[in-house]
CSV table of C-alpha atoms in Angstrom, one decimal:
chain,number,residue,atom,x,y,z
A,1,MET,CA,-7.7,-19.4,9.7
A,2,PRO,CA,-6.7,-15.9,10.6
A,3,ALA,CA,-5.5,-15.2,14.1
A,4,SER,CA,-8.5,-14.6,16.5
A,5,GLY,CA,-9.1,-11.3,18.2
A,6,ALA,CA,-11.8,-8.6,18.6
A,7,VAL,CA,-12.3,-6.0,15.9
A,8,THR,CA,-13.6,-2.6,16.8
A,9,ARG,CA,-16.9,-1.5,15.3
A,10,SER,CA,-15.4,1.4,13.3
A,11,THR,CA,-14.5,0.7,9.7
A,12,LEU,CA,-15.1,-3.0,10.1
A,13,ARG,CA,-15.1,-3.6,6.4
A,14,GLN,CA,-11.7,-2.1,5.9
A,15,GLN,CA,-10.2,-3.6,9.1
A,16,ILE,CA,-11.3,-7.1,8.2
A,17,ALA,CA,-10.1,-6.7,4.6
A,18,ASP,CA,-6.7,-5.4,5.8
A,19,ALA,CA,-6.3,-8.2,8.3
A,20,LEU,CA,-7.2,-10.9,5.7
A,21,ARG,CA,-4.9,-9.3,3.1
A,22,ASP,CA,-2.0,-9.4,5.5
A,23,GLU,CA,-2.7,-13.1,6.2
A,24,VAL,CA,-2.8,-13.9,2.5
A,25,ILE,CA,0.3,-11.9,1.6
A,26,ALA,CA,2.3,-13.5,4.5
A,27,GLY,CA,1.3,-16.9,3.3
A,28,ARG,CA,-0.6,-17.8,6.5
A,29,LEU,CA,-3.7,-18.2,4.4
A,30,GLN,CA,-2.4,-20.6,1.8
A,31,PRO,CA,-3.4,-20.5,-1.9
A,32,GLY,CA,-6.4,-22.7,-2.4
A,33,ARG,CA,-7.6,-22.3,1.2
A,34,GLU,CA,-11.4,-22.2,1.4
A,35,PHE,CA,-13.6,-20.4,4.0
A,36,THR,CA,-17.0,-19.0,4.4
A,37,VAL,CA,-18.4,-15.6,5.5
A,38,LYS,CA,-19.8,-17.3,8.6
A,39,GLN,CA,-16.4,-18.7,9.6
A,40,ILE,CA,-14.7,-15.3,9.3
A,41,ALA,CA,-17.5,-13.5,11.1
A,42,GLU,CA,-17.3,-16.0,14.0
A,43,GLN,CA,-13.5,-15.7,14.0
A,44,TYR,CA,-13.6,-11.9,14.5
A,45,GLY,CA,-16.9,-11.8,16.5
A,46,VAL,CA,-18.7,-9.5,14.0
A,47,SER,CA,-21.8,-9.7,11.8
A,48,ALA,CA,-21.8,-11.2,8.4
A,49,THR,CA,-22.3,-8.0,6.4
A,50,PRO,CA,-18.9,-6.3,6.9
A,51,VAL,CA,-17.2,-9.6,6.4
A,52,ARG,CA,-19.0,-10.3,3.1
A,53,GLU,CA,-18.2,-6.8,1.9
A,54,ALA,CA,-14.5,-7.2,2.9
A,55,LEU,CA,-14.3,-10.6,1.1
A,56,PHE,CA,-15.8,-9.1,-2.1
A,57,ASP,CA,-13.3,-6.3,-1.9
A,58,LEU,CA,-10.4,-8.8,-1.8
A,59,SER,CA,-12.0,-10.7,-4.6
A,60,ALA,CA,-12.0,-7.5,-6.7
A,61,GLN,CA,-8.3,-7.1,-5.9
A,62,GLY,CA,-7.6,-10.6,-7.3
A,63,LEU,CA,-6.7,-12.2,-4.0
A,64,LEU,CA,-9.8,-14.3,-3.5
A,65,GLU,CA,-12.2,-16.3,-5.7
A,66,SER,CA,-15.9,-16.5,-4.7
A,67,ASP,CA,-18.1,-19.5,-5.2
A,68,GLN,CA,-21.8,-19.1,-4.3
A,69,HIS,CA,-21.9,-22.7,-3.1
A,70,ARG,CA,-18.5,-23.1,-1.3
A,71,GLY,CA,-17.8,-19.6,-0.1
A,72,PHE,CA,-14.4,-18.0,-0.8
A,73,ARG,CA,-11.0,-19.4,-1.8
A,74,VAL,CA,-7.5,-17.8,-1.7
A,75,TYR,CA,-6.6,-17.4,-5.4
A,76,GLN,CA,-3.8,-19.7,-6.5
A,77,PHE,CA,-1.6,-17.8,-8.9
A,78,THR,CA,0.4,-19.9,-11.5
A,79,VAL,CA,3.9,-19.2,-12.8
A,80,ALA,CA,2.2,-17.9,-16.0
A,81,ASP,CA,0.2,-15.5,-13.8
A,82,TYR,CA,3.4,-14.3,-12.2
A,83,ARG,CA,5.1,-13.8,-15.5
A,84,ALA,CA,2.1,-11.8,-16.7
A,85,LEU,CA,2.2,-9.6,-13.5
A,86,VAL,CA,5.9,-8.8,-14.1
A,87,GLU,CA,5.4,-8.1,-17.7
A,88,ALA,CA,2.5,-5.7,-16.9
A,89,ARG,CA,4.4,-3.8,-14.3
A,90,THR,CA,7.5,-3.7,-16.7
A,91,LEU,CA,5.4,-2.0,-19.4
A,92,VAL,CA,3.9,0.5,-17.0
A,93,MET,CA,7.2,1.3,-15.3
A,94,ASP,CA,8.9,1.7,-18.7
A,95,ALA,CA,6.3,4.3,-19.6
A,96,VAL,CA,6.7,6.1,-16.2
A,97,ILE,CA,10.5,6.3,-16.6
A,98,ARG,CA,10.2,7.5,-20.1
A,99,ASP,CA,7.8,10.3,-19.2
A,100,GLY,CA,8.5,10.9,-15.6
A,101,PHE,CA,11.4,13.3,-15.8
A,102,ARG,CA,10.3,15.5,-18.6
A,103,ASP,CA,10.1,18.6,-16.4
A,104,GLN,CA,13.8,19.4,-15.8
A,105,SER,CA,12.9,22.7,-14.1
A,106,PRO,CA,10.3,21.9,-11.5
A,107,SER,CA,8.9,24.6,-9.2
A,108,ALA,CA,10.5,25.3,-5.8
A,109,ALA,CA,7.5,23.8,-4.1
A,110,ARG,CA,7.7,20.7,-6.2
A,111,GLN,CA,11.4,20.4,-5.6
A,112,LEU,CA,10.9,20.6,-1.8
A,113,LYS,CA,8.2,17.9,-1.9
A,114,TYR,CA,10.4,15.8,-4.0
A,115,ARG,CA,13.3,16.1,-1.5
A,116,ASP,CA,11.1,15.3,1.4
A,117,ALA,CA,9.8,12.2,-0.4
A,118,LEU,CA,13.4,11.1,-1.1
A,119,VAL,CA,14.3,11.2,2.5
A,120,SER,CA,11.5,8.9,3.4
A,121,LEU,CA,12.2,6.6,0.4
A,122,HIS,CA,15.9,6.4,1.5
A,123,ARG,CA,14.8,5.1,5.0
A,124,ARG,CA,12.4,2.6,3.4
A,125,ALA,CA,15.1,1.4,1.1
A,126,GLU,CA,17.6,0.8,4.0
A,127,GLU,CA,14.9,-1.0,5.9
A,128,ALA,CA,13.9,-3.2,3.0
A,129,ALA,CA,17.5,-4.0,2.1
A,130,ARG,CA,18.3,-4.9,5.7
A,131,ALA,CA,15.3,-7.2,5.9
A,132,ALA,CA,16.3,-8.8,2.5
A,133,ARG,CA,19.8,-9.4,3.7
A,134,GLY,CA,18.5,-11.0,6.9
A,135,GLY,CA,16.0,-13.1,4.9
A,136,ASP,CA,13.1,-11.8,7.1
A,137,LEU,CA,10.1,-12.1,4.8
A,138,ASP,CA,7.5,-10.7,7.2
A,139,ILE,CA,9.5,-7.5,7.7
A,140,LEU,CA,10.6,-7.3,4.0
A,141,ILE,CA,7.1,-7.5,2.5
A,142,GLY,CA,5.8,-4.6,4.6
A,143,TYR,CA,8.8,-2.3,3.9
A,144,ASP,CA,9.0,-3.3,0.2
A,145,LEU,CA,5.3,-2.6,-0.4
A,146,ARG,CA,5.6,0.8,1.4
A,147,PHE,CA,8.7,1.6,-0.5
A,148,TRP,CA,7.2,1.1,-3.9
A,149,ARG,CA,4.0,2.8,-2.8
A,150,GLU,CA,5.9,5.9,-1.8
A,151,LEU,CA,8.0,5.8,-5.0
A,152,GLY,CA,4.8,5.5,-7.0
A,153,ALA,CA,3.4,8.6,-5.3
A,154,LEU,CA,6.2,10.6,-7.0
A,155,VAL,CA,4.6,9.9,-10.3
A,156,GLY,CA,1.6,12.0,-9.3
A,157,ASN,CA,-1.0,9.6,-10.8
A,158,THR,CA,-2.9,7.7,-8.3
A,159,TYR,CA,-4.4,5.3,-10.9
A,160,ILE,CA,-0.9,4.2,-12.0
A,161,SER,CA,0.3,4.0,-8.4
A,162,ASP,CA,-2.7,1.9,-7.3
A,163,PHE,CA,-2.4,-0.4,-10.3
A,164,LEU,CA,1.3,-1.1,-9.6
A,165,HIS,CA,0.6,-1.6,-5.9
A,166,ARG,CA,-2.0,-4.2,-6.8
A,167,LEU,CA,0.4,-6.1,-9.1
A,168,ARG,CA,3.1,-6.2,-6.3
A,169,VAL,CA,0.7,-7.5,-3.7
A,170,GLN,CA,-0.3,-10.3,-6.1
A,171,ALA,CA,3.3,-11.0,-6.9
A,172,TRP,CA,4.1,-11.4,-3.2
A,173,VAL,CA,1.1,-13.6,-2.7
A,174,PHE,CA,2.5,-15.9,-5.4
A,175,ALA,CA,6.1,-15.8,-4.2
A,176,VAL,CA,5.8,-16.2,-0.4
A,177,PRO,CA,4.7,-19.9,-0.3
A,178,TYR,CA,7.8,-20.7,-2.3
A,179,LEU,CA,10.1,-18.5,-0.3
A,180,ARG,CA,8.9,-19.5,3.2
A,181,GLY,CA,11.3,-21.9,4.8
A,182,ASP,CA,13.9,-21.5,2.1
A,183,ALA,CA,17.3,-21.7,3.9
A,184,ASN,CA,19.0,-19.7,1.1
A,185,VAL,CA,16.3,-17.1,0.7
A,186,ARG,CA,18.5,-14.2,1.7
A,187,ASP,CA,20.9,-14.9,-1.2
A,188,TRP,CA,18.1,-14.4,-3.7
A,189,LEU,CA,15.9,-11.6,-2.5
A,190,TRP,CA,16.2,-8.4,-4.5
A,191,LYS,CA,18.2,-5.7,-2.6
A,192,GLY,CA,18.4,-2.9,-5.1
A,193,HIS,CA,16.2,-0.4,-3.3
A,194,ALA,CA,19.0,2.0,-2.4
A,195,ASP,CA,20.3,2.0,-5.9
A,196,LEU,CA,16.9,2.8,-7.2
A,197,VAL,CA,16.6,5.8,-4.8
A,198,ALA,CA,20.0,7.0,-5.8
A,199,ALA,CA,18.9,7.0,-9.5
A,200,VAL,CA,15.7,8.8,-8.7
A,201,ALA,CA,17.5,11.4,-6.6
A,202,LEU,CA,19.9,12.1,-9.6
A,203,ARG,CA,16.9,12.1,-12.1
A,204,ASP,CA,19.1,9.8,-14.1
A,205,ARG,CA,17.0,7.9,-16.6
A,206,ASP,CA,19.7,5.6,-17.8
A,207,ALA,CA,20.6,4.5,-14.2
A,208,LEU,CA,16.9,4.2,-13.4
A,209,CYS,CA,16.3,1.9,-16.4
A,210,THR,CA,19.3,-0.2,-15.4
A,211,VAL,CA,18.0,-0.7,-11.8
A,212,ILE,CA,14.4,-1.4,-12.9
A,213,GLY,CA,15.7,-3.7,-15.6
A,214,ASP,CA,17.6,-5.7,-12.9
A,215,TYR,CA,14.5,-5.8,-10.7
A,216,ASN,CA,12.2,-7.1,-13.4
A,217,GLY,CA,14.9,-9.4,-14.9
A,218,HIS,CA,15.5,-10.9,-11.4
A,219,ALA,CA,11.8,-11.8,-11.2
A,220,MET,CA,11.7,-13.2,-14.7
A,221,THR,CA,14.7,-15.4,-14.1
A,222,TRP,CA,13.0,-16.9,-11.0
A,223,ALA,CA,9.9,-17.5,-13.0
A,224,ASP,CA,12.0,-19.3,-15.6
A,225,GLN,CA,13.5,-21.5,-12.9
A,226,LEU,CA,10.0,-22.3,-11.6
A,227,ALA,CA,8.7,-23.2,-15.0
A,228,ALA,CA,11.7,-25.4,-15.6
A,229,GLY,CA,10.9,-27.4,-12.5
A,230,ALA,CA,14.4,-27.2,-11.2
A,231,PRO,CA,15.0,-29.3,-8.1
A,232,PRO,CA,15.0,-27.5,-4.7
A,233,HIS,CA,18.1,-26.9,-2.7
A,234,PRO,CA,18.7,-29.1,0.4
A,235,GLY,CA,17.1,-28.0,3.6
A,236,ARG,CA,14.1,-26.4,2.0
A,237,GLY,CA,10.8,-26.3,3.9
A,238,PRO,CA,7.4,-27.7,2.6
A,239,GLN,CA,6.8,-27.1,-1.0
A,240,PRO,CA,3.6,-25.4,-2.2
A,241,PRO,CA,1.3,-27.4,-4.5
A,242,ALA,CA,1.6,-27.1,-8.2
A,243,ALA,CA,-1.3,-26.4,-10.4
A,244,ASP,CA,-2.2,-30.1,-10.6
A,245,GLY,CA,-2.2,-30.5,-6.8
A,246,ARG,CA,1.2,-32.2,-6.6
A,247,ALA,CA,4.0,-30.8,-4.5
A,248,GLY,CA,5.8,-28.2,-6.6
A,249,PRO,CA,9.5,-27.2,-6.6
A,250,THR,CA,10.6,-24.6,-4.2
A,251,ARG,CA,12.9,-22.1,-5.8
A,252,PRO,CA,14.4,-18.8,-4.5
A,253,GLY,CA,13.3,-15.5,-5.8
A,254,SER,CA,11.7,-12.2,-5.1
A,255,ALA,CA,8.5,-10.4,-5.9
């Protein structure tokens, strides 16, 4: 269950949803894990109403499944789900790249906003790459999600940005149980954040397509390895269950 601790009365619904989402993304609430509204309410020392609302919010985001008889369960994404997530974000990102740099003479105000955003993105890219090189999943996930969130804000369409963010959260939820405890994880995590920022800064569509193609291709290659059931490398940690409940192969990869 999630770590215990008091939750303040303000915005309880959002605080509980955020705390549980972090637990699911980090893999501390494993896929298939079941719990009830009562258990979470007792864990945080709050009433059932904000907990129920938070759990339904996470269900709407595709992270939980609800069962009126058994409570809630952490959604267990399959390899097919993961491939579909990557395919969906590929299609959307291709469209964004194709249409995102049509304005070659932006206003001075827009140029200033763009430069400020790139400064922040550059910092996020360095932090994410550093965490990936060190194999620190807990740090990487946070920086990676913030990096893509800020990059998505440059599109100027919150619906697209929110959709892509949801896909990446779900991809991390799938990937983390496989990556956790992998002795070779740092060799396989995607580290192209800085290259992506450089392409965006130059407004270079071809370079951007190349980096994004590498990002999505990296994910699909990992999905192929999982689907093939390749044996794990020596020294791996516990393997997450396969769809039929048996121990599944642990393979490196990146969301």
